[in-house]
Every structure is written in C-alpha cells, then in structure tokens.
C-alpha cells in the first residue's frame, strides 16, 4: 500500500501551496529527488553530451545515457537505441507521422480513433491533407465509451499503413485492449502506434509483450520534468525511417552533396537536447520504481473507484466513460446538470482550492461524438488521498447549491 | 469547508440566473454570433439602430455564468449609446462591471463584446 502521507512530504508544491491537485492527467507535480537531480545537473554537471573531449562532458554523457537505459528498462525495450528523447508525447507522434510521410514507398490508410487526443490526430491530418498517398480514417467509439472493435476490423485492410490509438483515453479513461488492437493490425501488416501519455504514469508496461511498433509518452505526466518526452520505436524501423529534422549531432558525415545519418536514436535527436531534464528523468523513474508502479496503479484505481461511486450517487451528475466495473484509467470526466464545467472549475477552486480540468481536454472530435460542448475532469496520482476525493465531492454539492440550475 | 471568497460577484450570478435582454429581435440591423471553441459557448448579439444610436439590443445563446452574465450586463451598457461610443467600450469596462472575474476566464467575458465589435465594424 502506498503511504500517501509519506509520499506527500516529497512534494514541495504541496507544502508551499494550499491546493488539492486533481488535474494529473494534464501534468503532475514534481518530487524533491527530481528537483534535486535538476539542480545537481546545473550545480555539478553541465556540458554538451557526446561532444566535449573533457571529464565533465564525459560524466554528463554517462548520466545522460544511463537515463536512456533506465527508460529502456522501464518499458522493457530490447535496447536503449530504441529510445528517442523528444520534447513531449506530441512531438514523438509528429516525428512518426512526418517520417512515414518522407518514407517514399509508403502509401495507404492511417487509422486513428475517435477517442484520440489532438496530438494523435493533427499530425496525421497534416500528413494526409493534400497528399495523394495517404488517407485518414477514424475508428468509432461505442456509446459505452469503448473502442468499437467490429468497426476497427471493418476499417482495417491491407491498405492500412498505420494504426494509432491511446493506451488510455484522457477523457473517457477507457483502457484499450492493446494486444487485440496490435494483433489485428499486424495481421494486416500495419504499423501500430500507441499514445502512452496516460498509461505509462499509472500502469506497468512491457513493450515486448505487446509487440508495439511505436510508443510515445511525456515525462511531465509522470512526476518528471517538463520539456521532455519519449519515442520508442522498433530498431529496424528507426533504422529505416528518414529523420524529419536536421541539425547537429545527427549525422556521421556531411558534405555539400551528401549526408549520412547517425544511427538511431541520435538520428532523431538533432541539436542540443534537454540534457538536465533527461538526467532528471532517470531520477524520476527511480522514484517511481521506488514506489512501485503496481502499487501506484492500485492506489490510483482505488481513488478513481471512490470518485466514480460517489459521483454516481449524485442524481444531477452525469459520468462519462466505461461502465462501472470495466477497466478505467485514473480519471473521471463528468458534468453537473445546469452548471457549465468552467463555472464548476472556478467554483471548486474558490470553495476549497480544488484544481480540476474543464473544457474539451484536447479531444474535440470525441466530445462531438459524445454530443457534449465540454466536460469537467478529475484525475488522480500518488499524492492524492481518499480525503481529496471526499472534499471534491462536498465541493461539487456546494457548487450546485450556489450556482443552482440554469435559467 | 473554509471560509472562502464568493465564487462570483452576486450581480453577475444574478444576471446569469435572470438575464436581461435575452431573446431575438424581429428585424435586427446586425446579428453576429461568436463561439468559444474551447468550451462550446455561443452568443448571438443582435442590434437595432435608430440613426446612429443603438435603440434595441438582444442576445441569445448558451454558456457559462461569465459569458451569459457578461452578455446580459453588456446589453444593458450599450442600449442608448451611439455607435461611436459603443465601439470604444473595452474589456476592462466590462470587467469593471463584473467584480473582477478570474483572469483565466477573460475569454468567457469577452465573447459578447467580440460580437458587439464585429457587428459595429460592419456599420
Ligand atoms: C492521451 C494524451 N495524448 C497526448 C497528450 C499530449 O501530451 P503532451 O502535451 O505532453 O505532448 C496528452 C496530454 O495532454 C494526452 O492525455
């Protein structure tokens, strides 16, 4: 069992600010060891990695690459060469889309889902718009907020180049059947890309078990520093993919006429990367592993169940996403009848310093399918206690009293 | 629960719960709809002029306390103003009449004002 009291003590923000932070699906708070690791870089390290011919550079490079090793271990990748550091999850997805676009013998259909975040829709939209080689199609979401597997099967064909989907939906909380999606795609020789932004912070993940071709996620959603993401790609794919960006450190040989790329992952990491953040992400993973991911999953599931149960008991609250008992990530989207979600967010903030998300959560197509203008969302993480859920519920009831029904 | 500041200024809440000038004009000179794609709020503002004076104004639509409250307050502010005077209204003028709503929510407040500016720019 996670000891929330102890965990909370690791988070300076929770000492410095009076806040019940329930917007963890957007970004998470930072624990002391990660902050320490960032300052350690700025105080004791600090050199361009892979380039400097001096001790300091050597030491920095070693820490830097040990972070990459840790990431590889964390997701069970075969080799650290399959780990590309990016700016965030979004950039990882963009790199894949642009790279497939540049891959001249690729053509056909891209499938994403109606429950994808804009960051797994727009890169593909940019890719197909005006292109004669590519088309984009969306897999339906059912009324119960899960992926319509029959629809998926019917849209998959030998024409399908790639399938993108969120491991866990950032609005519905739906936990998608990774293996089924991947197996069906591979039967059609399509590449599979999982947006892992909402999965990696909460659940154990083994890339080899799932046989994904690509996986992307963001450090800042799992207690890590901002400005950093990860793109995992199978080695043989990264080897063959053309890099969408050029710059320093990604080439072996440049003449005016010819360029020879470095091997992956450097091929996809042009220029100076966020060195401090990469080093600190190593400490982040160490911290998470110290808490144990399976324990985190259990803790967050408990809070989510409590929130779903208590919200379901309120007659004027509508909850979205999978039915009770179905797997759900650590978040709940909902609406309070007669109260605009933005007003609810302002109300919870004013009443009890409770931070929740309100709006479209970067998933406008999904809201359209759900027939909603917007929704409110709470999402949980390691420092949230069941008391936070209860205070949130009390504040929702209080807000309803004050803001009442719409005219 | 701690003793915290009121969620919204009581006037604004009152305007939201009992909005003034809500509905449609029969034959408006201008009708402009503004939408906030972040939250789906939508306000249609209609104006009727007599000479260069705003003689009638109505709004319709759906939204949060701030967008509906602001629209109601704005319609009260502009009736009887000349087009020139109304064009000079700023977001600060509106905010001043609303008891300082949260800064993060200013685009809710400005929805009806944007509609007004759009309408008057056609004049
Ligand atoms: C499912 C999902 N995908 C992608 C993203 C994008 O993450 P980032 O903004 O860190 O690139 C998010 C976060 O907002 C998300 O929830």
XYZ file of C-alpha atoms and ligand atoms in Angstrom:
546
model
C 0.000 0.000 0.000
C 1.204 3.450 -0.898
C 1.644 5.624 2.158
C 0.170 8.874 0.883
C 1.261 10.874 3.907
C 4.891 9.978 3.266
C 4.591 10.473 -0.455
C 3.048 13.911 0.014
C 6.068 15.030 2.004
C 8.221 14.539 -1.093
C 6.335 17.240 -2.983
C 7.373 20.810 -2.120
C 4.441 22.323 -4.025
C 2.055 20.626 -1.624
C 3.841 22.318 1.281
C 4.092 25.692 -0.409
C 0.596 25.908 -1.825
C -2.782 25.124 -0.407
C -4.134 23.012 -3.240
C -5.951 19.754 -3.816
C -4.466 18.902 -7.145
C -6.806 16.782 -9.268
C -5.538 17.635 -12.740
C -2.879 14.964 -13.009
C -3.869 13.816 -16.470
C -2.750 17.261 -17.676
C 0.521 17.384 -15.790
C 1.867 16.176 -12.462
C 3.739 17.769 -9.559
C 7.455 17.267 -9.024
C 9.022 15.379 -6.109
C 12.124 16.541 -4.260
C 14.530 13.911 -5.713
C 13.681 15.062 -9.246
C 14.173 18.716 -8.324
C 17.456 17.712 -6.670
C 18.539 15.939 -9.794
C 17.796 19.024 -11.909
C 19.803 21.258 -9.590
C 22.549 18.678 -9.392
C 22.948 18.945 -13.138
C 23.125 22.730 -13.002
C 25.377 22.780 -9.958
C 27.707 19.874 -10.590
C 27.491 18.798 -14.202
C 26.746 20.817 -17.328
C 28.417 20.032 -20.596
C 27.372 19.171 -24.092
C 26.847 15.445 -24.257
C 28.661 13.218 -26.751
C 30.791 16.144 -27.891
C 33.120 17.544 -25.277
C 36.539 15.894 -25.000
C 36.916 16.509 -21.282
C 35.996 14.918 -17.962
C 32.926 16.971 -17.250
C 31.413 16.117 -20.627
C 32.233 12.500 -20.062
C 30.487 12.384 -16.738
C 27.430 14.248 -18.046
C 27.191 11.924 -21.021
C 27.327 8.930 -18.738
C 24.437 10.189 -16.598
C 22.548 11.139 -19.704
C 22.884 7.747 -21.308
C 22.110 5.970 -18.065
C 18.732 7.750 -18.158
C 18.161 6.292 -21.583
C 18.999 2.848 -20.243
C 16.545 3.345 -17.419
C 13.785 4.308 -19.842
C 14.507 1.220 -21.911
C 14.308 -0.937 -18.775
C 11.162 0.823 -17.605
C 9.232 -0.161 -20.729
C 11.082 -3.411 -21.294
C 12.707 -2.398 -24.577
C 15.436 -4.571 -26.067
C 17.932 -1.795 -26.406
C 18.444 1.862 -25.385
C 18.952 2.590 -29.089
C 15.198 2.252 -29.428
C 14.619 5.186 -27.074
C 14.463 8.617 -28.714
C 14.195 11.661 -26.460
C 11.658 14.206 -27.676
C 10.124 17.413 -26.411
C 6.906 15.658 -25.336
C 4.481 12.956 -26.376
C 3.126 15.264 -29.068
C 6.497 15.665 -30.727
C 7.017 11.914 -30.742
C 3.772 11.404 -32.641
C 4.679 14.184 -35.074
C 8.072 12.608 -35.738
C 6.432 9.299 -36.622
C 3.892 10.920 -38.956
C 6.440 13.099 -40.749
C 8.886 10.306 -41.036
C 6.347 7.909 -42.574
C 5.413 10.722 -44.927
C 9.037 11.067 -46.012
C 9.320 7.311 -46.442
C 8.787 7.259 -50.163
C 7.408 3.768 -50.673
C 4.719 4.191 -48.010
C 1.178 4.827 -49.059
C -2.299 3.929 -47.889
C -4.607 4.486 -44.976
C -3.906 5.771 -41.493
C -6.384 4.711 -38.816
C -6.788 6.607 -35.568
C -9.682 6.531 -33.115
C -12.439 8.951 -32.226
C -11.057 8.945 -28.685
C -7.606 10.170 -29.634
C -6.087 13.317 -28.211
C -5.489 16.064 -30.783
C -1.801 15.194 -30.614
C -2.529 11.822 -32.222
C -4.933 13.316 -34.775
C -3.411 16.523 -36.065
C -0.006 15.138 -37.097
C -1.849 12.618 -39.281
C -4.235 15.241 -40.574
C -1.268 17.369 -41.653
C 0.232 14.296 -43.275
C -2.836 13.378 -45.344
C -4.088 16.865 -46.237
C -3.225 17.464 -49.858
C -1.441 14.134 -50.080
C -2.241 11.648 -52.801
C -0.522 8.844 -50.931
C -2.362 8.912 -47.618
C -5.877 8.910 -46.232
C -7.100 9.211 -42.645
C -9.979 7.280 -41.074
C -11.366 7.197 -37.540
C -12.389 4.078 -35.619
C -15.718 4.576 -33.827
C -16.238 4.736 -30.098
C -19.355 2.959 -28.778
C -21.996 4.520 -26.532
C -20.296 2.818 -23.597
C -17.139 4.747 -24.326
C -15.050 1.837 -25.565
C -13.439 1.229 -28.909
C -15.769 -0.410 -31.420
C -13.667 -3.434 -32.322
C -16.036 -4.521 -35.091
C -15.727 -1.096 -36.682
C -11.956 -1.331 -36.288
C -11.904 -4.712 -38.028
C -14.044 -3.410 -40.859
C -11.794 -0.407 -41.435
C -8.561 -2.402 -41.303
C -7.277 -3.797 -44.564
C -4.106 -4.481 -46.499
C -4.279 -0.779 -47.442
C -3.754 0.245 -43.827
C -0.283 1.664 -43.250
C -0.522 2.534 -39.598
C -2.907 2.398 -36.652
C -2.732 4.965 -33.851
C -4.623 4.761 -30.573
C -4.408 5.966 -26.983
C -3.487 3.276 -24.438
C -5.840 5.075 -22.084
C -8.235 7.811 -23.188
C -7.578 11.121 -21.460
C -11.317 11.901 -21.431
C -13.128 8.585 -21.044
C -10.474 6.802 -19.028
C -11.042 3.788 -21.270
C -8.223 1.252 -21.119
C -7.834 -0.016 -24.651
C -7.134 -3.678 -25.495
C -3.556 -3.152 -26.645
C -2.906 -6.722 -27.644
C -6.068 -7.139 -29.674
C -5.531 -3.848 -31.490
C -1.903 -4.720 -32.204
C -2.534 -8.293 -33.333
C -5.283 -7.265 -35.733
C -3.107 -4.504 -37.179
C -0.154 -6.818 -37.635
C -2.309 -9.391 -39.403
C -2.778 -6.625 -41.966
C 0.903 -5.636 -41.944
C 0.058 -2.245 -40.472
C 2.350 -0.447 -38.053
C 0.979 0.170 -34.570
C 1.496 3.375 -32.620
C 0.335 3.682 -29.048
C -0.030 7.078 -27.426
C 1.051 6.088 -23.938
C 0.679 9.515 -22.289
C -1.994 8.288 -19.862
C -0.763 4.733 -19.490
C 2.894 4.948 -18.546
C 2.356 7.058 -15.393
C -0.060 4.532 -13.914
C 0.411 1.007 -15.099
C 3.192 -1.443 -15.651
C 4.006 -1.770 -19.311
C 6.099 -4.229 -21.248
C 6.681 -3.255 -24.813
C 7.773 -6.679 -25.974
C 4.738 -8.368 -24.526
C 2.566 -6.054 -26.600
C 4.754 -6.020 -29.714
C 4.029 -2.354 -30.434
C 5.980 -0.719 -33.234
C 5.946 2.716 -31.618
C 5.116 4.128 -28.221
C 5.167 7.758 -27.098
C 4.788 9.436 -23.720
C 5.623 12.569 -21.716
C 7.853 12.898 -18.658
C 5.806 15.693 -17.098
C 2.755 13.460 -16.678
C 4.714 11.028 -14.502
C 6.418 13.304 -11.960
C 9.224 14.159 -14.384
C 10.491 17.461 -15.715
C 8.678 19.469 -18.385
C 10.026 19.710 -21.908
C 10.767 16.016 -22.279
C 9.093 13.075 -23.922
C 9.986 9.625 -25.167
C 9.505 7.976 -28.513
C 10.110 4.249 -28.563
C 10.474 2.681 -31.986
C 11.465 -0.819 -33.028
C 15.083 -0.753 -34.049
C 14.624 -1.960 -37.594
C 12.000 0.737 -38.154
C 14.077 3.542 -36.669
C 16.953 2.346 -38.838
C 14.922 2.674 -41.991
C 12.915 5.799 -41.198
C 14.076 9.103 -42.667
C 14.533 11.748 -39.945
C 12.139 14.705 -40.268
C 14.520 17.273 -38.743
C 18.138 18.012 -39.447
C 20.879 19.545 -37.357
C 23.944 18.897 -35.295
C 24.756 15.503 -33.785
C 22.519 13.508 -36.081
C 24.902 12.910 -38.930
C 28.032 10.848 -39.360
C 29.181 12.568 -42.450
C 28.108 15.756 -44.201
C 29.474 17.040 -47.463
C 27.768 19.598 -49.621
C 26.285 16.913 -51.732
C 25.671 14.056 -49.378
C 24.553 13.312 -45.859
C 24.928 10.112 -43.912
C 22.679 9.913 -40.852
C 23.873 8.786 -37.464
C 22.362 5.592 -36.164
C 19.191 5.837 -34.086
C 18.429 7.265 -31.632
C 20.803 10.193 -32.442
C 19.345 10.345 -35.944
C 16.108 11.668 -34.424
C 17.696 13.974 -31.836
C 19.222 16.851 -33.768
C 20.723 19.745 -31.864
C 21.270 20.062 -28.124
C 18.645 18.101 -26.243
C 17.179 18.993 -22.811
C 20.155 17.487 -21.006
C 19.193 18.464 -17.460
C 15.683 17.125 -17.938
C 16.908 13.858 -19.408
C 19.277 13.345 -16.484
C 16.449 14.179 -14.049
C 14.094 11.788 -15.809
C 16.416 8.985 -14.768
C 15.818 10.037 -11.162
C 12.096 10.257 -11.854
C 11.926 6.640 -12.970
C 13.999 5.609 -9.964
C 11.496 7.396 -7.737
C 8.504 5.772 -9.448
C 10.121 2.346 -9.226
C 10.752 3.007 -5.560
C 7.015 3.496 -5.079
C 6.372 0.526 -7.408
C 4.218 1.011 -10.436
C 1.859 -1.800 -9.452
C 1.275 -0.057 -6.118
C 0.640 3.225 -7.899
C -1.885 1.509 -10.126
C -3.706 0.037 -7.162
C -3.728 3.335 -5.280
C -4.992 5.356 -8.239
C -7.611 2.708 -9.056
C -8.891 2.949 -5.507
C -9.283 6.721 -5.720
C -10.917 6.500 -9.120
C -13.403 3.880 -7.939
C -14.254 6.065 -4.976
C -14.815 9.084 -7.223
C -16.966 7.085 -9.653
C -19.015 5.589 -6.820
C -19.609 8.856 -5.069
C -20.340 10.824 -8.248
C -22.779 8.101 -9.372
C -24.695 8.649 -6.171
C -25.434 12.271 -7.060
C -28.585 12.495 -9.193
C -27.588 15.657 -11.075
C -24.143 14.367 -12.099
C -23.507 12.563 -15.395
C -20.353 10.467 -15.690
C -18.739 9.526 -18.995
C -16.609 6.575 -19.935
C -16.710 2.823 -19.350
C -19.415 1.354 -17.160
C -18.681 0.622 -13.528
C -16.582 -2.488 -13.159
C -14.909 -2.044 -16.557
C -11.232 -1.101 -16.520
C -10.655 2.633 -16.193
C -7.531 4.785 -16.006
C -7.097 7.214 -13.139
C -9.590 9.802 -14.276
C -13.297 10.596 -14.421
C -14.975 13.054 -16.782
C -18.424 14.280 -15.863
C -20.905 17.116 -15.979
C -23.102 18.651 -13.317
C -26.518 19.390 -14.752
C -27.162 23.097 -15.042
C -23.569 24.097 -14.357
C -21.101 24.851 -17.090
C -17.845 22.906 -16.491
C -15.837 26.145 -16.499
C -18.063 27.505 -13.759
C -17.676 24.283 -11.823
C -13.870 24.513 -12.085
C -13.919 28.124 -10.887
C -16.294 27.172 -8.079
C -14.182 24.250 -6.799
C -11.111 26.454 -6.935
C -12.801 29.237 -4.963
C -14.554 26.970 -2.469
C -11.729 24.652 -1.480
C -8.666 25.212 -3.713
C -9.509 22.140 -5.733
C -7.842 22.094 -9.149
C -9.785 20.227 -11.834
C -9.823 20.416 -15.616
C -12.738 21.759 -17.639
C -13.202 22.105 -21.355
C -12.524 19.803 -24.263
C -9.278 18.263 -22.940
C -7.769 18.489 -26.443
C -10.283 15.921 -27.658
C -12.856 17.846 -29.641
C -13.829 15.046 -32.051
C -14.620 12.830 -29.056
C -16.806 15.480 -27.439
C -18.658 15.800 -30.726
C -19.308 12.056 -30.747
C -20.476 12.245 -27.139
C -22.758 15.163 -28.017
C -21.098 17.445 -25.457
C -19.920 21.037 -25.601
C -17.400 20.339 -22.870
C -16.847 18.379 -19.683
C -15.153 18.530 -16.298
C -12.460 16.033 -15.331
C -10.722 14.885 -12.174
C -7.583 12.766 -12.379
C -5.533 11.226 -9.600
C -1.974 10.385 -8.738
C 0.351 9.244 -5.996
C -0.090 12.214 -3.637
C -3.898 12.192 -3.676
C -5.698 10.716 -0.707
C -9.272 9.472 -0.406
C -9.946 12.596 1.639
C -9.226 14.629 -1.510
C -11.991 12.738 -3.299
C -14.388 13.431 -0.436
C -13.587 17.125 -0.339
C -14.068 17.271 -4.086
C -17.490 15.642 -3.756
C -18.501 18.061 -0.977
C -17.422 20.996 -3.113
C -19.427 19.737 -6.102
C -22.550 19.655 -3.934
C -21.800 23.089 -2.534
C -21.269 24.499 -6.037
C -24.604 23.073 -7.126
C -26.278 24.848 -4.228
C -24.693 28.179 -5.071
C -24.809 28.124 -8.856
C -28.038 26.196 -8.987
C -29.823 25.353 -12.164
C -29.643 27.167 -15.445
C -32.394 29.560 -16.393
C -15.062 23.847 4.166
C -13.071 27.006 4.775
C -14.489 30.474 4.565
C -13.527 31.398 1.049
C -14.395 34.298 -1.228
C -17.661 34.060 -3.145
C -17.351 32.143 -6.385
C -18.701 35.009 -8.417
C -19.866 38.520 -7.799
C -23.534 38.291 -6.776
C -24.590 40.739 -9.515
C -23.029 38.563 -12.179
C -24.703 35.477 -10.793
C -27.994 37.351 -10.744
C -27.529 38.372 -14.384
C -26.810 34.745 -15.258
C -29.853 33.443 -13.454
C -32.135 36.227 -14.693
C -30.549 37.568 -17.851
C -31.682 40.900 -19.285
C -32.419 41.315 -22.982
C -32.327 37.608 -23.708
C -34.047 36.545 -26.898
C -34.259 37.635 -30.511
C -35.098 40.896 -32.280
C -37.699 40.857 -35.046
C -35.728 42.752 -37.632
C -32.206 43.411 -36.377
C -29.832 45.631 -38.327
C -26.952 43.482 -37.152
C -26.758 39.929 -35.927
C -23.419 38.418 -35.049
C -22.637 35.041 -33.487
C -19.438 34.372 -31.586
C -18.300 31.000 -30.391
C -15.605 29.904 -27.989
C -14.263 26.642 -29.382
C -12.657 25.827 -26.041
C -15.917 25.287 -24.269
C -18.614 25.426 -26.916
C -20.116 28.660 -25.567
C -22.056 30.545 -28.192
C -23.584 34.012 -28.078
C -25.616 35.751 -30.768
C -25.884 39.501 -30.351
C -28.486 41.500 -32.270
C -28.696 45.269 -32.624
C -31.299 47.674 -33.961
C -30.221 51.234 -34.724
C -32.124 54.486 -34.830
C -29.831 56.875 -36.708
C -26.507 56.108 -35.147
C -27.965 55.236 -31.766
C -28.352 51.657 -30.530
C -32.077 51.567 -29.851
C -32.604 47.865 -29.245
C -30.287 45.042 -28.318
C -30.798 41.384 -27.530
C -28.619 38.354 -27.075
C -29.236 34.652 -27.237
C -27.157 31.527 -26.771
C -25.722 29.274 -24.145
C -22.679 29.385 -21.955
C -21.203 29.728 -18.514
C -22.028 32.226 -15.789
C -19.404 34.629 -17.083
C -20.312 34.576 -20.770
C -24.066 34.822 -20.120
C -23.624 37.276 -17.240
C -21.339 39.462 -19.352
C -23.751 39.412 -22.281
C -26.614 40.492 -20.053
C -24.541 43.288 -18.500
C -23.212 44.391 -21.868
C -26.660 44.693 -23.411
C -27.611 46.997 -20.560
C -24.473 49.050 -21.053
C -24.852 49.630 -24.786
C -28.517 50.484 -25.122
C -28.815 54.187 -25.919
C -25.158 54.585 -26.810
C -24.073 55.903 -30.197
C -22.186 53.547 -32.449
C -19.033 55.602 -31.755
C -19.460 55.317 -28.003
C -20.223 51.631 -28.109
C -17.187 50.985 -30.301
C -14.963 52.442 -27.633
C -16.097 50.028 -24.920
C -13.221 47.850 -23.759
C -12.908 44.549 -21.970
C -11.796 46.480 -18.893
C -15.070 48.476 -18.922
C -16.985 45.224 -18.925
C -14.774 43.547 -16.330
C -15.133 46.582 -14.049
C -18.857 45.979 -14.063
C -18.410 42.333 -13.107
C -16.416 42.443 -9.903
C -13.113 41.213 -11.299
C -13.776 37.680 -12.588
C -10.795 35.265 -12.737
C -8.145 36.304 -15.292
C -8.063 32.802 -16.778
C -11.666 33.267 -17.777
C -11.462 36.579 -19.638
C -12.289 34.924 -22.949
C -15.662 33.943 -21.475
C -16.295 37.587 -20.607
C -15.202 38.873 -23.997
C -17.477 36.659 -26.102
C -20.380 39.118 -26.281
C -18.036 42.103 -26.550
C -16.349 40.471 -29.542
C -19.778 40.037 -31.115
C -20.544 43.715 -30.494
C -17.249 44.832 -32.059
C -17.830 42.608 -35.060
C -21.323 43.972 -35.537
C -20.254 47.602 -35.257
C -17.317 47.129 -37.594
C -19.867 46.378 -40.300
C -21.548 49.745 -39.771
C -3.782 10.872 -24.325
C -2.834 12.011 -24.478
N -2.054 12.056 -25.547
C -1.168 13.044 -25.721
C -1.053 14.077 -24.832
C -0.098 15.176 -25.121
O 0.918 15.266 -24.204
P 1.960 16.444 -24.309
O 1.174 17.712 -24.279
O 2.832 16.271 -23.131
O 2.682 16.280 -25.590
C -1.864 14.079 -23.700
C -1.788 15.147 -22.700
O -2.403 16.159 -22.721
C -2.788 13.030 -23.528
O -3.597 12.991 -22.467
